[in-house]
Amino acid sequence: MRSDKVRYFTPRDEELAELLIGIGIKRNVSKVLVYLANAEEATSRDIERGTDLRQPEVSIAMRYLKECDWIDTRESKSESKGRPVKIYTLSRSITEIMDTIEKEKKREARHQLDLIQKMRECISLQ
């Protein structure tokens, strides 16, 4: 019989996920990122149970994290017949990922401030 050790969110994990959501990271991506930051490795099923997300939400988050090159995937033969199980780990430290998010948010803020400045210039020309 298999013994599963699923990690569940702590209040601190919830707080970090909420902070990520607050800066514009999608809820499912935030929760998966926080979960993987605190787990050495995890299957989709572990992530679903630990974050209280549904399978499609986890899949969408994993696709986004893969596109960002923030996760690594490997396959492990399942104990029963069927497809191999995918096992996920962060490919970078959570600090490096936060640095990347910070740079992107600063770039977005600069772009919006530039647009506001252009609007002010347009208004003053009238």
XYZ file of C-alpha atoms in Angstrom, residues 3 6 8 13 20 22 25 30-31 34 38 40 44 53 56-57 63 65 74 76 80 82 86 90 100 108 114 122 124:
29
model
C 1.778 6.128 1.731
C 0.680 15.625 0.809
C -1.139 21.476 2.662
C 1.521 30.067 2.254
C 1.136 37.317 -5.603
C -2.447 41.227 -5.398
C -0.437 36.901 -10.825
C 0.133 31.872 -7.445
C -1.017 28.859 -5.465
C 3.868 28.784 -3.591
C 7.778 24.586 -0.394
C 10.898 19.345 -3.273
C -0.402 17.196 -10.280
C -7.404 23.615 -6.971
C -7.890 21.949 -15.068
C -6.714 24.876 -12.908
C 1.430 25.311 -18.730
C 4.940 28.047 -15.431
C 9.974 14.331 -15.306
C 7.719 8.306 -13.252
C -0.796 0.863 -11.541
C -1.749 3.535 -17.339
C 4.463 13.673 -14.173
C 10.869 24.466 -9.666
C 11.823 38.035 -12.583
C 4.700 47.328 -16.843
C 4.750 56.662 -20.064
C -2.150 65.400 -25.552
C -2.047 70.203 -22.819
